[in-house]
Amino acid sequence: MRLCQTLDPAGLTAAQFAAAVRARVSALEWPAGLTLNSSIFKAPPAAMWSELLENESAVTLPFSTIHAVKGMEFPAAAVVIPDRLRKDKTTQRTVLDDWEGSHGTEARRMLYVGASRAEQLLMLVVPAAHTVRVCRLLTRDAVPFSLTP
């Protein structure tokens, strides 16, 4: 998300902006063994680009709920873990408790559905309060990741 916010599209063509995004992504420090194909960041058609630059309220990143994207795939996806985790009424566990304990619950299945939509790049957006725990779980499960504060 910071990547998108730090690049200014003003005065750039769609191709120039896409090249700047690819260059910035390629310059990031990726974990050993993780290869990212930065060509997933393609320039939009020229007509769409000028419309996006003129319309400040235009949505430039598609978003949806996990329920709505079930069965779909995207080159990149971001899954947001909320600051206040909901506890299951029966078990009193949160989704992170279920992940940690390998419980086959609906909350854990939804996290899997969201994460598995990404074909090449998954971003977990995690509040500071849960970062250490999520990093511990990713390490435990041998998932290569990079932490960006």
PDB file of C-alpha atoms in Angstrom:
ATOM      1  CA  MET A   1       0.000   0.000   0.000  1.00  0.00           C
ATOM      2  CA  ARG A   2       2.871   2.361   0.773  1.00  0.00           C
ATOM      3  CA  LEU A   3       4.306   1.593  -2.646  1.00  0.00           C
ATOM      4  CA  CYS A   4       1.164   2.938  -4.297  1.00  0.00           C
ATOM      5  CA  GLN A   5       1.108   6.003  -2.072  1.00  0.00           C
ATOM      6  CA  THR A   6       4.758   6.971  -2.613  1.00  0.00           C
ATOM      7  CA  LEU A   7       4.645   7.157  -6.397  1.00  0.00           C
ATOM      8  CA  ASP A   8       3.146  10.301  -7.922  1.00  0.00           C
ATOM      9  CA  PRO A   9       1.465   9.686 -11.305  1.00  0.00           C
ATOM     10  CA  ALA A  10       1.260  13.400 -12.157  1.00  0.00           C
ATOM     11  CA  GLY A  11       2.969  14.169 -15.448  1.00  0.00           C
ATOM     12  CA  LEU A  12       3.596  10.499 -16.256  1.00  0.00           C
ATOM     13  CA  THR A  13       2.068   8.358 -18.971  1.00  0.00           C
ATOM     14  CA  ALA A  14       0.478   5.075 -17.961  1.00  0.00           C
ATOM     15  CA  ALA A  15       3.510   3.205 -19.317  1.00  0.00           C
ATOM     16  CA  GLN A  16       5.937   5.431 -17.385  1.00  0.00           C
ATOM     17  CA  PHE A  17       3.997   5.011 -14.147  1.00  0.00           C
ATOM     18  CA  ALA A  18       3.778   1.222 -14.598  1.00  0.00           C
ATOM     19  CA  ALA A  19       7.546   1.147 -15.226  1.00  0.00           C
ATOM     20  CA  ALA A  20       8.123   3.141 -12.025  1.00  0.00           C
ATOM     21  CA  VAL A  21       5.962   0.681 -10.054  1.00  0.00           C
ATOM     22  CA  ARG A  22       7.832  -2.300 -11.534  1.00  0.00           C
ATOM     23  CA  ALA A  23      11.190  -0.692 -10.719  1.00  0.00           C
ATOM     24  CA  ARG A  24      10.140   0.041  -7.139  1.00  0.00           C
ATOM     25  CA  VAL A  25       8.834  -3.523  -6.624  1.00  0.00           C
ATOM     26  CA  SER A  26      12.005  -5.014  -8.085  1.00  0.00           C
ATOM     27  CA  ALA A  27      14.114  -2.899  -5.694  1.00  0.00           C
ATOM     28  CA  LEU A  28      12.339  -4.238  -2.581  1.00  0.00           C
ATOM     29  CA  GLU A  29      14.183  -6.769  -0.442  1.00  0.00           C
ATOM     30  CA  TRP A  30      12.434 -10.086  -1.031  1.00  0.00           C
ATOM     31  CA  PRO A  31      13.098 -13.202   1.080  1.00  0.00           C
ATOM     32  CA  ALA A  32      15.604 -15.707  -0.288  1.00  0.00           C
ATOM     33  CA  GLY A  33      13.935 -18.143  -2.663  1.00  0.00           C
ATOM     34  CA  LEU A  34      11.016 -15.831  -3.430  1.00  0.00           C
ATOM     35  CA  THR A  35      10.877 -14.625  -7.014  1.00  0.00           C
ATOM     36  CA  LEU A  36       8.425 -11.945  -8.016  1.00  0.00           C
ATOM     37  CA  ASN A  37       7.481 -11.327 -11.609  1.00  0.00           C
ATOM     38  CA  SER A  38       6.985  -7.554 -11.564  1.00  0.00           C
ATOM     39  CA  SER A  39       5.315  -7.712 -14.986  1.00  0.00           C
ATOM     40  CA  ILE A  40       2.018  -8.260 -13.129  1.00  0.00           C
ATOM     41  CA  PHE A  41       1.934  -4.457 -12.816  1.00  0.00           C
ATOM     42  CA  LYS A  42       0.651  -3.502 -16.258  1.00  0.00           C
ATOM     43  CA  ALA A  43      -0.228  -0.064 -17.541  1.00  0.00           C
ATOM     44  CA  PRO A  44      -3.918   0.638 -18.141  1.00  0.00           C
ATOM     45  CA  PRO A  45      -5.080   1.779 -21.602  1.00  0.00           C
ATOM     46  CA  ALA A  46      -4.328   5.456 -22.328  1.00  0.00           C
ATOM     47  CA  ALA A  47      -8.018   6.487 -22.253  1.00  0.00           C
ATOM     48  CA  MET A  48      -8.508   4.897 -18.845  1.00  0.00           C
ATOM     49  CA  TRP A  49      -5.263   6.463 -17.562  1.00  0.00           C
ATOM     50  CA  SER A  50      -6.338  10.013 -18.418  1.00  0.00           C
ATOM     51  CA  GLU A  51      -9.745   9.388 -16.815  1.00  0.00           C
ATOM     52  CA  LEU A  52      -8.079   8.109 -13.634  1.00  0.00           C
ATOM     53  CA  LEU A  53      -5.829  11.173 -13.446  1.00  0.00           C
ATOM     54  CA  GLU A  54      -8.789  13.526 -13.914  1.00  0.00           C
ATOM     55  CA  ASN A  55     -11.157  11.774 -11.505  1.00  0.00           C
ATOM     56  CA  GLU A  56      -9.637  11.899  -8.008  1.00  0.00           C
ATOM     57  CA  SER A  57     -12.490   9.802  -6.593  1.00  0.00           C
ATOM     58  CA  ALA A  58     -11.947   6.937  -9.065  1.00  0.00           C
ATOM     59  CA  VAL A  59     -11.297   3.573  -7.474  1.00  0.00           C
ATOM     60  CA  THR A  60      -7.968   2.411  -8.841  1.00  0.00           C
ATOM     61  CA  LEU A  61      -7.600  -0.792  -6.863  1.00  0.00           C
ATOM     62  CA  PRO A  62     -10.409  -3.340  -7.029  1.00  0.00           C
ATOM     63  CA  PHE A  63     -11.582  -4.650  -3.673  1.00  0.00           C
ATOM     64  CA  SER A  64     -14.206  -6.991  -2.362  1.00  0.00           C
ATOM     65  CA  THR A  65     -15.164  -9.244   0.497  1.00  0.00           C
ATOM     66  CA  ILE A  66     -13.699 -12.719   0.775  1.00  0.00           C
ATOM     67  CA  HIS A  67     -17.163 -14.190   0.176  1.00  0.00           C
ATOM     68  CA  ALA A  68     -17.495 -12.360  -3.151  1.00  0.00           C
ATOM     69  CA  VAL A  69     -14.151 -13.532  -4.582  1.00  0.00           C
ATOM     70  CA  LYS A  70     -14.448 -17.208  -3.712  1.00  0.00           C
ATOM     71  CA  GLY A  71     -13.351 -19.223  -6.743  1.00  0.00           C
ATOM     72  CA  MET A  72     -11.615 -16.250  -8.389  1.00  0.00           C
ATOM     73  CA  GLU A  73      -7.884 -15.553  -8.709  1.00  0.00           C
ATOM     74  CA  PHE A  74      -5.857 -12.354  -9.004  1.00  0.00           C
ATOM     75  CA  PRO A  75      -2.174 -11.672  -9.722  1.00  0.00           C
ATOM     76  CA  ALA A  76      -1.930  -9.942  -6.323  1.00  0.00           C
ATOM     77  CA  ALA A  77      -4.241  -9.817  -3.329  1.00  0.00           C
ATOM     78  CA  ALA A  78      -4.266  -8.175   0.085  1.00  0.00           C
ATOM     79  CA  VAL A  79      -6.021  -9.749   3.058  1.00  0.00           C
ATOM     80  CA  VAL A  80      -6.705  -7.429   5.965  1.00  0.00           C
ATOM     81  CA  ILE A  81      -6.695  -8.891   9.467  1.00  0.00           C
ATOM     82  CA  PRO A  82      -8.698  -6.565  11.723  1.00  0.00           C
ATOM     83  CA  ASP A  83      -7.340  -5.051  14.909  1.00  0.00           C
ATOM     84  CA  ARG A  84     -10.263  -6.370  16.950  1.00  0.00           C
ATOM     85  CA  LEU A  85     -10.557 -10.088  16.255  1.00  0.00           C
ATOM     86  CA  ARG A  86     -14.018 -11.574  16.573  1.00  0.00           C
ATOM     87  CA  LYS A  87     -14.334 -14.500  18.990  1.00  0.00           C
ATOM     88  CA  ASP A  88     -16.410 -17.504  18.002  1.00  0.00           C
ATOM     89  CA  LYS A  89     -19.498 -17.698  20.216  1.00  0.00           C
ATOM     90  CA  THR A  90     -19.045 -21.416  20.871  1.00  0.00           C
ATOM     91  CA  THR A  91     -15.280 -21.853  21.154  1.00  0.00           C
ATOM     92  CA  GLN A  92     -14.309 -18.328  22.237  1.00  0.00           C
ATOM     93  CA  ARG A  93     -11.350 -18.568  19.811  1.00  0.00           C
ATOM     94  CA  THR A  94     -10.291 -15.987  17.225  1.00  0.00           C
ATOM     95  CA  VAL A  95      -9.145 -16.728  13.672  1.00  0.00           C
ATOM     96  CA  LEU A  96      -5.528 -16.481  14.853  1.00  0.00           C
ATOM     97  CA  ASP A  97      -6.263 -18.975  17.650  1.00  0.00           C
ATOM     98  CA  ASP A  98      -7.745 -21.320  15.033  1.00  0.00           C
ATOM     99  CA  TRP A  99      -4.737 -20.890  12.721  1.00  0.00           C
ATOM    100  CA  GLU A 100      -2.344 -21.474  15.610  1.00  0.00           C
ATOM    101  CA  GLY A 101      -4.192 -24.589  16.778  1.00  0.00           C
ATOM    102  CA  SER A 102      -4.905 -25.927  13.259  1.00  0.00           C
ATOM    103  CA  HIS A 103      -8.642 -25.917  13.969  1.00  0.00           C
ATOM    104  CA  GLY A 104     -10.835 -26.474  10.913  1.00  0.00           C
ATOM    105  CA  THR A 105     -13.245 -23.625  11.585  1.00  0.00           C
ATOM    106  CA  GLU A 106     -15.192 -21.323   9.300  1.00  0.00           C
ATOM    107  CA  ALA A 107     -13.021 -18.360  10.326  1.00  0.00           C
ATOM    108  CA  ARG A 108      -9.849 -20.219   9.358  1.00  0.00           C
ATOM    109  CA  ARG A 109     -11.394 -21.392   6.075  1.00  0.00           C
ATOM    110  CA  MET A 110     -12.270 -17.782   5.229  1.00  0.00           C
ATOM    111  CA  LEU A 111      -8.674 -16.708   5.895  1.00  0.00           C
ATOM    112  CA  TYR A 112      -7.518 -19.503   3.562  1.00  0.00           C
ATOM    113  CA  VAL A 113      -9.989 -18.463   0.846  1.00  0.00           C
ATOM    114  CA  GLY A 114      -8.749 -14.875   0.998  1.00  0.00           C
ATOM    115  CA  ALA A 115      -5.068 -15.838   0.981  1.00  0.00           C
ATOM    116  CA  SER A 116      -5.433 -18.386  -1.808  1.00  0.00           C
ATOM    117  CA  ARG A 117      -6.875 -15.797  -4.250  1.00  0.00           C
ATOM    118  CA  ALA A 118      -3.344 -14.470  -4.912  1.00  0.00           C
ATOM    119  CA  GLU A 119      -1.580 -16.092  -7.850  1.00  0.00           C
ATOM    120  CA  GLN A 120       1.792 -14.379  -7.408  1.00  0.00           C
ATOM    121  CA  LEU A 121       1.767 -11.940  -4.487  1.00  0.00           C
ATOM    122  CA  LEU A 122      -0.149 -12.010  -1.199  1.00  0.00           C
ATOM    123  CA  MET A 123      -0.056  -9.093   1.202  1.00  0.00           C
ATOM    124  CA  LEU A 124      -1.281  -9.669   4.724  1.00  0.00           C
ATOM    125  CA  VAL A 125      -2.228  -6.325   6.236  1.00  0.00           C
ATOM    126  CA  VAL A 126      -1.794  -6.934   9.941  1.00  0.00           C
ATOM    127  CA  PRO A 127      -2.218  -4.462  12.809  1.00  0.00           C
ATOM    128  CA  ALA A 128       0.844  -3.973  15.029  1.00  0.00           C
ATOM    129  CA  ALA A 129      -0.948  -5.784  17.865  1.00  0.00           C
ATOM    130  CA  HIS A 130      -0.961  -9.048  15.850  1.00  0.00           C
ATOM    131  CA  THR A 131       2.258  -8.741  13.825  1.00  0.00           C
ATOM    132  CA  VAL A 132       4.508 -10.831  16.083  1.00  0.00           C
ATOM    133  CA  ARG A 133       1.948 -13.621  16.269  1.00  0.00           C
ATOM    134  CA  VAL A 134       1.299 -13.700  12.512  1.00  0.00           C
ATOM    135  CA  CYS A 135       5.056 -13.676  11.794  1.00  0.00           C
ATOM    136  CA  ARG A 136       5.508 -16.576  14.228  1.00  0.00           C
ATOM    137  CA  LEU A 137       2.744 -18.550  12.468  1.00  0.00           C
ATOM    138  CA  LEU A 138       4.177 -17.845   8.999  1.00  0.00           C
ATOM    139  CA  THR A 139       7.628 -18.951  10.200  1.00  0.00           C
ATOM    140  CA  ARG A 140       6.177 -22.079  11.821  1.00  0.00           C
ATOM    141  CA  ASP A 141       4.383 -22.973   8.587  1.00  0.00           C
ATOM    142  CA  ALA A 142       7.528 -22.304   6.471  1.00  0.00           C
ATOM    143  CA  VAL A 143       5.883 -19.493   4.508  1.00  0.00           C
ATOM    144  CA  PRO A 144       8.445 -17.097   3.012  1.00  0.00           C
ATOM    145  CA  PHE A 145       7.556 -13.512   3.872  1.00  0.00           C
ATOM    146  CA  SER A 146       8.919 -10.019   4.180  1.00  0.00           C
ATOM    147  CA  LEU A 147       7.860  -7.662   6.941  1.00  0.00           C
ATOM    148  CA  THR A 148       7.249  -4.046   5.981  1.00  0.00           C
ATOM    149  CA  PRO A 149       6.382  -1.839   8.960  1.00  0.00           C
TER     150      PRO A 149
END
